[in-house]
Amino acid sequence: MSLVVVTSERVAEHQTPPGHPESPQRAAVLNNVASEWRRRDGEVVRPSPASREALLRVHDAAYLDWLDGYAGRSAALDADTFTSPESIEIATLAAGAAVTAVDAVLDGQHAR
């Protein structure tokens, strides 16, 4: 089986308060790993955002509507979950990365 990295440089756009584990530095490390993988002739695939239909397979519509209300702004959703203006879009892209990876395996593109 071949290894494919599914990622986007855009994950660094999700900003959290200083000291939070989800930081631009963490995203930079992951971007460096992808760059090194690419340099070694590994395949790196950029995901497409997950469709609402795909998201509805794991979340109910009311929850997605609630999250959409935070698109384009910063907020604290709870004591440990923060959004920046790009976070909802980046979360949809991250979910799309999972869909992209599963689709590639199911389509036989990356299984030997």
Short mmCIF file of N, CA and C in Angstrom, two decimals, residues 25-97:
data_model
loop_
_atom_site.label_atom_id
_atom_site.label_comp_id
_atom_site.label_asym_id
_atom_site.label_seq_id
_atom_site.Cartn_x
_atom_site.Cartn_y
_atom_site.Cartn_z
N GLN A 25 2.33 27.23 14.91
CA GLN A 25 3.57 26.47 14.97
C GLN A 25 3.32 24.98 14.70
N ARG A 26 2.22 24.46 15.22
CA ARG A 26 1.86 23.07 14.99
C ARG A 26 1.56 22.86 13.51
N ALA A 27 0.83 23.78 12.93
CA ALA A 27 0.54 23.69 11.50
C ALA A 27 1.81 23.78 10.68
N ALA A 28 2.75 24.61 11.10
CA ALA A 28 4.01 24.75 10.37
C ALA A 28 4.79 23.43 10.38
N VAL A 29 4.77 22.74 11.50
CA VAL A 29 5.45 21.43 11.58
C VAL A 29 4.82 20.46 10.59
N LEU A 30 3.50 20.43 10.56
CA LEU A 30 2.81 19.52 9.64
C LEU A 30 3.08 19.90 8.18
N ASN A 31 3.13 21.19 7.90
CA ASN A 31 3.47 21.63 6.54
C ASN A 31 4.89 21.24 6.17
N ASN A 32 5.80 21.31 7.14
CA ASN A 32 7.19 20.89 6.88
C ASN A 32 7.26 19.40 6.59
N VAL A 33 6.50 18.60 7.32
CA VAL A 33 6.46 17.15 7.08
C VAL A 33 5.97 16.87 5.66
N ALA A 34 4.90 17.55 5.25
CA ALA A 34 4.38 17.37 3.90
C ALA A 34 5.41 17.79 2.86
N SER A 35 6.09 18.89 3.10
CA SER A 35 7.12 19.36 2.16
C SER A 35 8.26 18.35 2.04
N GLU A 36 8.68 17.80 3.16
CA GLU A 36 9.75 16.79 3.15
C GLU A 36 9.29 15.53 2.43
N TRP A 37 8.04 15.14 2.65
CA TRP A 37 7.50 13.96 1.96
C TRP A 37 7.49 14.21 0.44
N ARG A 38 7.07 15.38 0.04
CA ARG A 38 7.05 15.74 -1.38
C ARG A 38 8.47 15.74 -1.95
N ARG A 39 9.42 16.28 -1.19
CA ARG A 39 10.82 16.34 -1.64
C ARG A 39 11.37 14.94 -1.89
N ARG A 40 10.88 13.97 -1.15
CA ARG A 40 11.33 12.58 -1.31
C ARG A 40 10.46 11.83 -2.32
N ASP A 41 9.79 12.59 -3.17
CA ASP A 41 8.93 12.04 -4.22
C ASP A 41 7.67 11.37 -3.68
N GLY A 42 7.28 11.72 -2.47
CA GLY A 42 6.02 11.23 -1.94
C GLY A 42 4.87 12.07 -2.49
N GLU A 43 3.70 11.48 -2.48
CA GLU A 43 2.54 12.18 -3.02
C GLU A 43 1.83 12.97 -1.91
N VAL A 44 1.58 14.23 -2.19
CA VAL A 44 0.82 15.09 -1.28
C VAL A 44 -0.38 15.61 -2.06
N VAL A 45 -1.56 15.38 -1.50
CA VAL A 45 -2.81 15.74 -2.17
C VAL A 45 -3.50 16.84 -1.38
N ARG A 46 -3.99 17.83 -2.08
CA ARG A 46 -4.77 18.90 -1.43
C ARG A 46 -6.24 18.48 -1.43
N PRO A 47 -6.88 18.60 -0.29
CA PRO A 47 -8.29 18.22 -0.22
C PRO A 47 -9.21 19.31 -0.74
N SER A 48 -10.41 18.91 -1.07
CA SER A 48 -11.50 19.85 -1.34
C SER A 48 -12.32 19.94 -0.07
N PRO A 49 -13.01 21.05 0.14
CA PRO A 49 -13.86 21.13 1.33
C PRO A 49 -14.93 20.04 1.30
N ALA A 50 -15.26 19.51 2.46
CA ALA A 50 -16.34 18.52 2.55
C ALA A 50 -17.66 19.20 2.19
N SER A 51 -18.48 18.50 1.47
CA SER A 51 -19.80 19.03 1.12
C SER A 51 -20.71 18.97 2.35
N ARG A 52 -21.74 19.76 2.33
CA ARG A 52 -22.73 19.70 3.42
C ARG A 52 -23.31 18.28 3.50
N GLU A 53 -23.54 17.67 2.36
CA GLU A 53 -24.06 16.30 2.35
C GLU A 53 -23.13 15.35 3.11
N ALA A 54 -21.83 15.46 2.87
CA ALA A 54 -20.86 14.62 3.58
C ALA A 54 -20.87 14.92 5.07
N LEU A 55 -20.93 16.20 5.42
CA LEU A 55 -20.94 16.58 6.84
C LEU A 55 -22.20 16.09 7.54
N LEU A 56 -23.31 16.05 6.82
CA LEU A 56 -24.57 15.57 7.40
C LEU A 56 -24.54 14.07 7.70
N ARG A 57 -23.57 13.36 7.17
CA ARG A 57 -23.43 11.94 7.48
C ARG A 57 -22.96 11.72 8.92
N VAL A 58 -22.33 12.75 9.50
CA VAL A 58 -21.81 12.60 10.86
C VAL A 58 -22.30 13.67 11.84
N HIS A 59 -22.91 14.72 11.33
CA HIS A 59 -23.44 15.80 12.18
C HIS A 59 -24.87 16.11 11.77
N ASP A 60 -25.67 16.51 12.74
CA ASP A 60 -27.04 16.88 12.35
C ASP A 60 -27.06 18.32 11.82
N ALA A 61 -28.10 18.62 11.08
CA ALA A 61 -28.22 19.91 10.40
C ALA A 61 -28.19 21.07 11.37
N ALA A 62 -28.83 20.91 12.52
CA ALA A 62 -28.87 22.01 13.49
C ALA A 62 -27.46 22.35 13.98
N TYR A 63 -26.63 21.34 14.19
CA TYR A 63 -25.25 21.58 14.62
C TYR A 63 -24.46 22.32 13.53
N LEU A 64 -24.60 21.87 12.29
CA LEU A 64 -23.90 22.55 11.19
C LEU A 64 -24.37 23.98 11.03
N ASP A 65 -25.67 24.21 11.18
CA ASP A 65 -26.20 25.57 11.11
C ASP A 65 -25.64 26.43 12.24
N TRP A 66 -25.53 25.85 13.44
CA TRP A 66 -24.97 26.56 14.59
C TRP A 66 -23.52 26.96 14.30
N LEU A 67 -22.73 26.01 13.79
CA LEU A 67 -21.34 26.32 13.46
C LEU A 67 -21.24 27.37 12.37
N ASP A 68 -22.10 27.28 11.36
CA ASP A 68 -22.09 28.27 10.28
C ASP A 68 -22.29 29.69 10.82
N GLY A 69 -22.96 29.81 11.94
CA GLY A 69 -23.16 31.12 12.56
C GLY A 69 -21.87 31.76 13.04
N TYR A 70 -20.81 30.96 13.16
CA TYR A 70 -19.51 31.48 13.60
C TYR A 70 -18.55 31.73 12.43
N ALA A 71 -18.98 31.43 11.23
CA ALA A 71 -18.11 31.65 10.06
C ALA A 71 -17.77 33.13 9.93
N GLY A 72 -16.49 33.39 9.69
CA GLY A 72 -16.05 34.76 9.46
C GLY A 72 -15.80 35.57 10.71
N ARG A 73 -15.84 34.92 11.89
CA ARG A 73 -15.58 35.69 13.11
C ARG A 73 -14.87 34.84 14.16
N SER A 74 -14.30 35.49 15.11
CA SER A 74 -13.65 34.82 16.23
C SER A 74 -14.63 34.64 17.37
N ALA A 75 -14.55 33.49 18.03
CA ALA A 75 -15.44 33.21 19.15
C ALA A 75 -14.86 32.08 19.99
N ALA A 76 -15.31 32.02 21.24
CA ALA A 76 -15.02 30.88 22.11
C ALA A 76 -16.28 30.02 22.13
N LEU A 77 -16.21 28.82 21.56
CA LEU A 77 -17.37 27.94 21.54
C LEU A 77 -17.58 27.26 22.88
N ASP A 78 -16.48 27.01 23.57
CA ASP A 78 -16.49 26.50 24.95
C ASP A 78 -15.15 26.85 25.56
N ALA A 79 -14.83 26.29 26.70
CA ALA A 79 -13.60 26.68 27.41
C ALA A 79 -12.32 26.34 26.66
N ASP A 80 -12.39 25.40 25.70
CA ASP A 80 -11.19 24.97 25.00
C ASP A 80 -11.31 25.03 23.48
N THR A 81 -12.42 25.47 22.96
CA THR A 81 -12.63 25.48 21.51
C THR A 81 -12.86 26.90 21.03
N PHE A 82 -11.94 27.36 20.18
CA PHE A 82 -11.96 28.73 19.70
C PHE A 82 -12.02 28.76 18.18
N THR A 83 -12.63 29.80 17.67
CA THR A 83 -12.63 30.00 16.22
C THR A 83 -11.97 31.33 15.90
N SER A 84 -11.41 31.37 14.72
CA SER A 84 -10.96 32.63 14.12
C SER A 84 -11.82 32.80 12.87
N PRO A 85 -11.72 33.91 12.19
CA PRO A 85 -12.60 34.11 11.03
C PRO A 85 -12.55 32.98 9.99
N GLU A 86 -11.44 32.29 9.87
CA GLU A 86 -11.27 31.24 8.86
C GLU A 86 -11.58 29.84 9.38
N SER A 87 -11.82 29.68 10.66
CA SER A 87 -11.88 28.35 11.27
C SER A 87 -12.95 27.44 10.70
N ILE A 88 -14.14 27.93 10.45
CA ILE A 88 -15.20 27.08 9.95
C ILE A 88 -14.83 26.57 8.56
N GLU A 89 -14.29 27.44 7.74
CA GLU A 89 -13.85 27.04 6.40
C GLU A 89 -12.71 26.00 6.49
N ILE A 90 -11.78 26.22 7.41
CA ILE A 90 -10.65 25.30 7.57
C ILE A 90 -11.14 23.96 8.11
N ALA A 91 -12.10 23.97 9.02
CA ALA A 91 -12.66 22.71 9.54
C ALA A 91 -13.34 21.92 8.42
N THR A 92 -14.02 22.61 7.53
CA THR A 92 -14.66 21.95 6.40
C THR A 92 -13.61 21.36 5.46
N LEU A 93 -12.50 22.05 5.32
CA LEU A 93 -11.38 21.55 4.52
C LEU A 93 -10.75 20.32 5.19
N ALA A 94 -10.61 20.36 6.50
CA ALA A 94 -10.06 19.21 7.23
C ALA A 94 -10.97 17.98 7.09
N ALA A 95 -12.27 18.20 7.19
CA ALA A 95 -13.20 17.10 6.97
C ALA A 95 -13.09 16.59 5.54
N GLY A 96 -12.90 17.50 4.61
CA GLY A 96 -12.70 17.10 3.22
C GLY A 96 -11.43 16.28 3.03
N ALA A 97 -10.41 16.53 3.85
CA ALA A 97 -9.19 15.73 3.77
C ALA A 97 -9.48 14.28 4.13
#
